GROMACS .gro file of C-alpha atoms in nm:
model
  334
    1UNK     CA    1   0.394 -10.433  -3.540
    2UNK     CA    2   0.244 -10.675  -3.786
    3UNK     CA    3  -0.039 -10.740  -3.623
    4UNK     CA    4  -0.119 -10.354  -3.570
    5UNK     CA    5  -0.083 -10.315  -3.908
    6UNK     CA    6  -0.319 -10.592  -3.979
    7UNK     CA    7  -0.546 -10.454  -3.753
    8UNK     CA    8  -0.522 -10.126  -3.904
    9UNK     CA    9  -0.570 -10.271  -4.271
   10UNK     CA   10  -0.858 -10.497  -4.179
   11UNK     CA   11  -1.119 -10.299  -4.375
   12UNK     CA   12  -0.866 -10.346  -4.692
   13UNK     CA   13  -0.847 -10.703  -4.600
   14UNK     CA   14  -1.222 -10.782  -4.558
   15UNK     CA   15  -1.296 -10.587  -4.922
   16UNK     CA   16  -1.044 -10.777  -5.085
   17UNK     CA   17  -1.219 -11.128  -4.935
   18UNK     CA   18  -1.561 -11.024  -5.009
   19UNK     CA   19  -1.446 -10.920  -5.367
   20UNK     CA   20  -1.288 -11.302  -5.380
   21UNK     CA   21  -1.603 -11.442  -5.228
   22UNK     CA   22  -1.832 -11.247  -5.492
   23UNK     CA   23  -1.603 -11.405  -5.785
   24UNK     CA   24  -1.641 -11.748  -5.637
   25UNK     CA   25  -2.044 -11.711  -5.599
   26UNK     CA   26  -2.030 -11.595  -5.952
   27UNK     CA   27  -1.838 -11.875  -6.088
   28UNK     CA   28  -2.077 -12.116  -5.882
   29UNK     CA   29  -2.404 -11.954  -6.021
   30UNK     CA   30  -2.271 -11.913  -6.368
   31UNK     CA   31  -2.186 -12.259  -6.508
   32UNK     CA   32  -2.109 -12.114  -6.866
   33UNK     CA   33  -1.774 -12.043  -6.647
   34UNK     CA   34  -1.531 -12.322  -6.576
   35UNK     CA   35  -1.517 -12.358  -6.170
   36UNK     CA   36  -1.101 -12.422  -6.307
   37UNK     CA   37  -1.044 -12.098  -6.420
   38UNK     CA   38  -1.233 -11.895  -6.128
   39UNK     CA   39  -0.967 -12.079  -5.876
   40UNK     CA   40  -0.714 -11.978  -6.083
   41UNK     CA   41  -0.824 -11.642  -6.054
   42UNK     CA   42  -0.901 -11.627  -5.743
   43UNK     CA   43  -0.541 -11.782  -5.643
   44UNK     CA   44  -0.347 -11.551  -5.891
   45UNK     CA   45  -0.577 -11.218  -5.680
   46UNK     CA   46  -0.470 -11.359  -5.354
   47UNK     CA   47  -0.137 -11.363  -5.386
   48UNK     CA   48  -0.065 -11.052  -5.590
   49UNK     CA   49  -0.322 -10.908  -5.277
   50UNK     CA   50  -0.054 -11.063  -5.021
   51UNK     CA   51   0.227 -10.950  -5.215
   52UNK     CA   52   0.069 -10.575  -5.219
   53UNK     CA   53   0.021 -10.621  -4.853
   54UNK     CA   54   0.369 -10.698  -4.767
   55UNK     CA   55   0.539 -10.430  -4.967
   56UNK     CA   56   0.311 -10.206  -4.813
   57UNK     CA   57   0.358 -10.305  -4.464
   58UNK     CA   58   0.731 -10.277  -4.553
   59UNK     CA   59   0.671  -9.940  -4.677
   60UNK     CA   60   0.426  -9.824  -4.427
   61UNK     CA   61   0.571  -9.888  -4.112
   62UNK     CA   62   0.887  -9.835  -4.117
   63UNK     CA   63   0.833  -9.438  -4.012
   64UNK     CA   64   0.622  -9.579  -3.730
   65UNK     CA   65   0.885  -9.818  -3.621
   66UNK     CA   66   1.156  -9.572  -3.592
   67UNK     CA   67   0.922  -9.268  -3.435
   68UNK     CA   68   0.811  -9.592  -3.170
   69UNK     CA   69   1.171  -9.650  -3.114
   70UNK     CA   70   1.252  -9.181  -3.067
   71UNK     CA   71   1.328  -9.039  -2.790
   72UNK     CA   72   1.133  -8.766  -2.758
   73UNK     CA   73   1.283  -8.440  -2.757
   74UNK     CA   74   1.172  -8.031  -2.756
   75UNK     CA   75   1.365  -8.001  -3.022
   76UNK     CA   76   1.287  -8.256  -3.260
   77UNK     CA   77   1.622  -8.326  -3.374
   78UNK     CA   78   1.659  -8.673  -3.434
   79UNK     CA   79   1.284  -8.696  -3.502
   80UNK     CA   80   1.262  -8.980  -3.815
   81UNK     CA   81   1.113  -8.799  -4.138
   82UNK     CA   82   0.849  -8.981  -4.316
   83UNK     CA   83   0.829  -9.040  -4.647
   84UNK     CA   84   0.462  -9.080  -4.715
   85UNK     CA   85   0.185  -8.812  -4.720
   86UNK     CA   86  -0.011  -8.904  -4.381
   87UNK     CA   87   0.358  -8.923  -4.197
   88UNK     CA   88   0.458  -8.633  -4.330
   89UNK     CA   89   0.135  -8.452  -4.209
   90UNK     CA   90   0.229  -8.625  -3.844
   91UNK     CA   91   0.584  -8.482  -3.879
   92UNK     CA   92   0.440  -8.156  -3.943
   93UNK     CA   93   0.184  -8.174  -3.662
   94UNK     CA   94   0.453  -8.202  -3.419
   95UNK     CA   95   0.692  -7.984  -3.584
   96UNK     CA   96   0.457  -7.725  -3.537
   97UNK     CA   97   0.332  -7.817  -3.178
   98UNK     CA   98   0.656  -7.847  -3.061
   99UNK     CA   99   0.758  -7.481  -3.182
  100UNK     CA  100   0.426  -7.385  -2.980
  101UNK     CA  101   0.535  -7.553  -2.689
  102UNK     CA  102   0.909  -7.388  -2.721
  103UNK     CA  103   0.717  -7.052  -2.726
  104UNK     CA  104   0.539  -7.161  -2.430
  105UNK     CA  105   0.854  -7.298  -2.254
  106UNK     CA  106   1.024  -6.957  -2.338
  107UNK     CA  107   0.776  -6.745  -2.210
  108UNK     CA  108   0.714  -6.914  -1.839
  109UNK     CA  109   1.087  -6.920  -1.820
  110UNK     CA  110   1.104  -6.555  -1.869
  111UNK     CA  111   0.776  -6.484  -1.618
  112UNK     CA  112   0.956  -6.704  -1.371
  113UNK     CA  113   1.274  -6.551  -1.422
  114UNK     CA  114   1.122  -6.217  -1.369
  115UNK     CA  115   0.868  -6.329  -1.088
  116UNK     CA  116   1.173  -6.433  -0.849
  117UNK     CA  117   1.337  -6.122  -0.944
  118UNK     CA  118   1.068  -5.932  -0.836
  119UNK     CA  119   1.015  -6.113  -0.487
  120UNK     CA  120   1.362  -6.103  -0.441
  121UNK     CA  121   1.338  -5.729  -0.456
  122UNK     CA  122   1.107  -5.740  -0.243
  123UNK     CA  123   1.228  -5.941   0.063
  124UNK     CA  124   1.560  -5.721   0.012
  125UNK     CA  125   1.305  -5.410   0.070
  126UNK     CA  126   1.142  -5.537   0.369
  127UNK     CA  127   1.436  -5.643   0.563
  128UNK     CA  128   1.490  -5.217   0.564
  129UNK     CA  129   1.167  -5.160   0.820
  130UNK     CA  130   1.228  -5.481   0.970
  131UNK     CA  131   1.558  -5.341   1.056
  132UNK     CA  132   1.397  -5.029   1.168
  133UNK     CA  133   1.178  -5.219   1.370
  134UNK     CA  134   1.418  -5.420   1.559
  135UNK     CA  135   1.590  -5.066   1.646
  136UNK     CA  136   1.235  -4.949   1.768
  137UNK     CA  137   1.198  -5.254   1.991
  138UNK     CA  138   1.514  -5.175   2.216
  139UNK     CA  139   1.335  -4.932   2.297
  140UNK     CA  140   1.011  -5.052   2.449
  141UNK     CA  141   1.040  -5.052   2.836
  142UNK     CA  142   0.790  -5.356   2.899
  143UNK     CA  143   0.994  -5.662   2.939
  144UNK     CA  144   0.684  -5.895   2.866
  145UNK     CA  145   0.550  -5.699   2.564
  146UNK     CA  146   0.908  -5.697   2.424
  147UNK     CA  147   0.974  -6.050   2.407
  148UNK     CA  148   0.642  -6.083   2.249
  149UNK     CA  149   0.723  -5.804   1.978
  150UNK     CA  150   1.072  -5.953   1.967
  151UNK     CA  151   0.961  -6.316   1.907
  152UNK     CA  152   0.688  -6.213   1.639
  153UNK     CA  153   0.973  -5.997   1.481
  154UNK     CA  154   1.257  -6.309   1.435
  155UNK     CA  155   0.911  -6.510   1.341
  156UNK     CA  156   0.902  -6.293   1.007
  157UNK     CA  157   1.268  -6.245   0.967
  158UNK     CA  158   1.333  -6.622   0.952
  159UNK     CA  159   1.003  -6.690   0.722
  160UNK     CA  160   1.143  -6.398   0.459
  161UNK     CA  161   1.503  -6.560   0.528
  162UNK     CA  162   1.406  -6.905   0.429
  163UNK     CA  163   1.196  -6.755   0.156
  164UNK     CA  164   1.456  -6.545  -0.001
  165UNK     CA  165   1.706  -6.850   0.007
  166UNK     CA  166   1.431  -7.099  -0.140
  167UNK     CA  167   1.481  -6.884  -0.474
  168UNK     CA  168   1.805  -6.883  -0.434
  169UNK     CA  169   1.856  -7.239  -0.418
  170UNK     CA  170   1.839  -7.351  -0.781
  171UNK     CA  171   2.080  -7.131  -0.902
  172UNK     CA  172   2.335  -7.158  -0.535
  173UNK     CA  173   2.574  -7.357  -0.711
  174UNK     CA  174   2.668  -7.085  -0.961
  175UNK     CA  175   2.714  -6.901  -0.646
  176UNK     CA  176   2.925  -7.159  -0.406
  177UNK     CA  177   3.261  -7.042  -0.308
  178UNK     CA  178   3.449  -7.318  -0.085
  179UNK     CA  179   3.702  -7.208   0.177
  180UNK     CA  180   3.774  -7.308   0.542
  181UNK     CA  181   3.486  -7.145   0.765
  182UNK     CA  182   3.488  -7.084   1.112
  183UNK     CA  183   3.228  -7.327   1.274
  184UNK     CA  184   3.243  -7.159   1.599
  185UNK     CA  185   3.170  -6.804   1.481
  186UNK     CA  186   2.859  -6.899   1.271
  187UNK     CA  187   2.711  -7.117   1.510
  188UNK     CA  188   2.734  -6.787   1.772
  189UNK     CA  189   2.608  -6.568   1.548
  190UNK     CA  190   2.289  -6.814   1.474
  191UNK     CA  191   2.233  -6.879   1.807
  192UNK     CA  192   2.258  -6.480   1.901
  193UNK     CA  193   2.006  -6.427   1.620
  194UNK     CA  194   1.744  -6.691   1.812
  195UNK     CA  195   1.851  -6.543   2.169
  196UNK     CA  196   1.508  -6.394   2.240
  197UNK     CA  197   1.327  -6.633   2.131
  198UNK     CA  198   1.532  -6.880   2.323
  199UNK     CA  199   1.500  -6.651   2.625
  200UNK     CA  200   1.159  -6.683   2.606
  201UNK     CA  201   1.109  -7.065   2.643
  202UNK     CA  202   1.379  -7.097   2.887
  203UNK     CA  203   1.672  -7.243   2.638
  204UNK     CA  204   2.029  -7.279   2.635
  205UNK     CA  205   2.318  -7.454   2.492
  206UNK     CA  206   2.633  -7.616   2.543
  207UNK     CA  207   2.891  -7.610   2.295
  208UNK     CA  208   3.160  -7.850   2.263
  209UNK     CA  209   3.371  -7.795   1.949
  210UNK     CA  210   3.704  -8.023   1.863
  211UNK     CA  211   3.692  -7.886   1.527
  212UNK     CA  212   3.671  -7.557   1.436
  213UNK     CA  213   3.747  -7.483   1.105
  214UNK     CA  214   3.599  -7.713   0.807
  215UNK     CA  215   3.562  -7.668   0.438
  216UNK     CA  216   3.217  -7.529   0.287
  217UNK     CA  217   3.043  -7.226   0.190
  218UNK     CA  218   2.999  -6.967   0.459
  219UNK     CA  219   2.690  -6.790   0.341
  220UNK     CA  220   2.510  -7.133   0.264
  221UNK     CA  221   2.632  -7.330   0.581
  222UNK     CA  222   2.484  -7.071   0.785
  223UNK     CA  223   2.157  -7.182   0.634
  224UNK     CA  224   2.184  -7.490   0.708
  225UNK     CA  225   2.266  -7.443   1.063
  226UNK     CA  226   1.953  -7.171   1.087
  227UNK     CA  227   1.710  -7.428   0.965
  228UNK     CA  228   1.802  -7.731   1.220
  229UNK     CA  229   1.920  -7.480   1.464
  230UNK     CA  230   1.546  -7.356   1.462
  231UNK     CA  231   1.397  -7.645   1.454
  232UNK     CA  232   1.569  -7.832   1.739
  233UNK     CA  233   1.444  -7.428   1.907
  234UNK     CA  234   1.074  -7.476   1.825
  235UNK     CA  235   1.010  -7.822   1.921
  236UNK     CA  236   1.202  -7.812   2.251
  237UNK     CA  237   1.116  -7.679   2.608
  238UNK     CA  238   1.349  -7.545   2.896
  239UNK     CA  239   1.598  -7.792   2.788
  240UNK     CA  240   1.961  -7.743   2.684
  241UNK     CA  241   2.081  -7.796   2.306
  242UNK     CA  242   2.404  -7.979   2.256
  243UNK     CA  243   2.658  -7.849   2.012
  244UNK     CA  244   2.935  -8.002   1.954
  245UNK     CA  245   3.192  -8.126   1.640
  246UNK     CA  246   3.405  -8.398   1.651
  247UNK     CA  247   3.583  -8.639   1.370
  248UNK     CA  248   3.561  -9.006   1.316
  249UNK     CA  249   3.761  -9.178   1.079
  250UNK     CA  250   3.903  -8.860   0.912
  251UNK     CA  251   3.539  -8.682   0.879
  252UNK     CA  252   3.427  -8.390   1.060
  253UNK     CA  253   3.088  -8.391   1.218
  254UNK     CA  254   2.893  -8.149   1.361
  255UNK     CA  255   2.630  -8.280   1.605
  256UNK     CA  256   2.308  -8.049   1.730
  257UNK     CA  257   2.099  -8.266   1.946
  258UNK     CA  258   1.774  -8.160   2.152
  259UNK     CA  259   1.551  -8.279   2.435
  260UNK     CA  260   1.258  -8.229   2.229
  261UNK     CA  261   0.947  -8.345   2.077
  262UNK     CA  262   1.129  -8.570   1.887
  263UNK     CA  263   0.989  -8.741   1.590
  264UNK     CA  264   0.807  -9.068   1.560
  265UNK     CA  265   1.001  -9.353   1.390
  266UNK     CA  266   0.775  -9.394   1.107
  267UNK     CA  267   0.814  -9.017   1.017
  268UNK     CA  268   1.230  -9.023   1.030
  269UNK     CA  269   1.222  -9.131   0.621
  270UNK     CA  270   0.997  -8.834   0.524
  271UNK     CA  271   1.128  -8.534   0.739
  272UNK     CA  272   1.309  -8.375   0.429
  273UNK     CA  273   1.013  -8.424   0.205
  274UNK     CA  274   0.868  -8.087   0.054
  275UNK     CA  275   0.604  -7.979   0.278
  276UNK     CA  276   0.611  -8.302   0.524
  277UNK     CA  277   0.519  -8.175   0.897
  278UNK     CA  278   0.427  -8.491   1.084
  279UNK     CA  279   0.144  -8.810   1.106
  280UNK     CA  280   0.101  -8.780   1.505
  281UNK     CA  281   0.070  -8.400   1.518
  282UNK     CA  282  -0.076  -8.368   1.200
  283UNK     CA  283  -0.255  -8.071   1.286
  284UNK     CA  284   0.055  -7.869   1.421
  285UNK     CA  285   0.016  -7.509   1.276
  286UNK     CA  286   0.353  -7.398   1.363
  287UNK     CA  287   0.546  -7.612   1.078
  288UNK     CA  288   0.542  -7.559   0.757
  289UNK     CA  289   0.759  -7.864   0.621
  290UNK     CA  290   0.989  -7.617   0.405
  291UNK     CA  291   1.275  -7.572   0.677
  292UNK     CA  292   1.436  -7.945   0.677
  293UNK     CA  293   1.364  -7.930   0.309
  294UNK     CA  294   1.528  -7.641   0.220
  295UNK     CA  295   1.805  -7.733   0.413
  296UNK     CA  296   1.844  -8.085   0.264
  297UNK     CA  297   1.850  -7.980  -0.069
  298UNK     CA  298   2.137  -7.685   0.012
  299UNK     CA  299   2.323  -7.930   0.197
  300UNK     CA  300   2.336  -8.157  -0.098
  301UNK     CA  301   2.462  -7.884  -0.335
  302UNK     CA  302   2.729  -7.838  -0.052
  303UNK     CA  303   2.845  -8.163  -0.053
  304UNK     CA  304   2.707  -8.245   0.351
  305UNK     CA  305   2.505  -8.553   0.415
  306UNK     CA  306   2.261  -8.517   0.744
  307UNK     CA  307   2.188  -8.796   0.949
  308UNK     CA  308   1.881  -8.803   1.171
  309UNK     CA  309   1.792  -8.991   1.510
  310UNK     CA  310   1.537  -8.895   1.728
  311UNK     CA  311   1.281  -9.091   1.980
  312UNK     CA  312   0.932  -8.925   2.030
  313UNK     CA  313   0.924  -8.757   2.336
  314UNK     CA  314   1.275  -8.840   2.415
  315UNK     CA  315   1.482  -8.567   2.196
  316UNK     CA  316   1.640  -8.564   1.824
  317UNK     CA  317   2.007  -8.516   1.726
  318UNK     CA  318   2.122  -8.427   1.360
  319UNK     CA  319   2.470  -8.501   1.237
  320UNK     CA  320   2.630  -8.279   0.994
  321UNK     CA  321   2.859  -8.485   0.809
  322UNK     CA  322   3.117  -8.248   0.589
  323UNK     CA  323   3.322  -8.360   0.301
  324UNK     CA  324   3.650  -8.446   0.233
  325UNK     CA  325   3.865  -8.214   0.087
  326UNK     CA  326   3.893  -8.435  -0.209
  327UNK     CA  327   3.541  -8.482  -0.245
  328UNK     CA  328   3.460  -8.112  -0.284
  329UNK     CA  329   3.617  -8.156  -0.607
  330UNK     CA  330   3.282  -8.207  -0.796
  331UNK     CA  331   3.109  -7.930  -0.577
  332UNK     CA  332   3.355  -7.609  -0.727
  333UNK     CA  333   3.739  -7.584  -0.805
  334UNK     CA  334   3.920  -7.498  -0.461
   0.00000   0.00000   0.00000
């Protein structure tokens, strides 16, 4: 800090040397005065100029020194209060930008608040035609043109699905309510929701469940399941999906593995990044990189780790690994 300051004061310090050198010069030129008592002067300025210096460094930066060592906050609570006019006016000048910026905060909170509302709303009034819609399509005698209709149909259901839950996921844990599920009756219900679609690329699955019933949040867990469900769905041809749940050392898992696409080994560390698709199909217009996402970050909030292998061109298989009982603790009271 002392040599900022120094830096800072170097137009002071250069003045006060000139005026020194300018006393010298005139003791020099005029020999009526005795070269003794110009040192003397000169000595006496300098250090009353050092002393000055020092209390005023002192003085100074000790306001700097504590706002160096702040923590910066919104609120400006434990903001240090200066005690000379310049920090004052820098007190002030953030005092009064940080009430602008609480304004600020306030107000995109509120259009947020009210924008999510809004599209909420929204995807609650579409599902009504959609509904409709689905009705309509039972009724369509051509086989061919209905699975089309029917596939396009889920396309949009699951797209305002994952985008109804994607607002919902910031606020889902003041909306969690833990209680022993039935895995069986979810995963049916998933898998009757993708049956055209399945139909329609020749898919089917095999379920193998040892474990049935396991702790987590119904509405949420279903999700989850829709999101790697549909994944292991789109990326896989005429080949059967394995479902099955098992425990190992106390821990129920729940294992969905595909004869897929797969996914390359260099991609396996970035699947669940926001908007990550893939490097060796980079141009793959199907994806989206929000399911896995939006799955990983509900899963978290539910207390489930996932677990990913997969070999490109081989297949993929996700593990759903659920909590312990004693682990939910931290997730909700039971």
């Amino acid at each position: 800090m002392i040599f900022s300051y120094m830096k800072e004061r170097i137009s002071w310090i250069i003045l006060f040397l000139v005026v020194q050198s300018i006393t010298l010069i005139v003791g020099y030129i005029d020999t009526t005065i005795p070269m003794k008592s110009i040192y003397y002067i000169v000595f006496i300025q300098f250090l009353i100029g050092v002393i000055f210096l020092g209390i005023r460094y002192r003085k100074e930066t000790r306001f700097y020194k504590e706002l160096n060592e702040w923590k910066p906050d919104i609120e400006l609570t434990d903001m240090p209060k200066g005690d000379t006019l310049f920090s004052r006016v820098v007190t002030n000048a953030l005092e009064d930008q940080s009430q602008m910026y609480r304004k600020e905060y306030n107000q995109l909170q509120l259009d947020v608040r009210s924008e999510k509302d809004d599209l909420l709303l929204w995807i609650h009034e579409v599902k009504t035609p959609l509904t409709t819609m689905q009705l309509m399509l039972e009724r369509v005698e051509d086989k061919e043109l209905r699975a089309h209709l029917s596939y396009e149909w889920l396309r949009i259901h699951l797209l305002l699905d994952q985008q109804l839950h994607q607002k919902r996921i910031p606020f889902m844990k003041n909306d969690l309510y833990i209680e022993n599920v039935n895995l069986e009756s979810i995963i049916n219900e998933e898998i009757r929701t993708l049956r055209s679609w399945c139909m329609q690329k020749g898919i089917g699955f095999q379920i193998e469940l040892n474990i049935t019933q396991v702790l987590s949040d119904a509405k949420w867990l279903h999700f989850v399941l829709r999101q790697i469900i549909t994944n292991a769905v789109k990326y896989s041809e005429k080949n059967d999906i394995k479902i099955e749940s098992l425990t190992i050392n106390n821990q129920h898992i729940l294992q969905i593995s595909d004869m897929g696409r797969g996914i390359p080994a260099k991609d396996l560390p970035r699947i669940f990044e926001k908007g990550f698709t893939s490097t060796k199909e980079h141009f793959d217009q199907s994806s989206s990189g929000m399911g896995l996402y939006l799955a990983k970050q509900a899963a978290d909030s539910l207390g489930l780790k996932i677990e990913v292998t997969s070999e490109w061109n081989k297949g993929t298989c996700f593990q759903l690994i659920f909590p312990k009982k004693n682990e939910l603790l931290h997730v909700t009271s039971m």
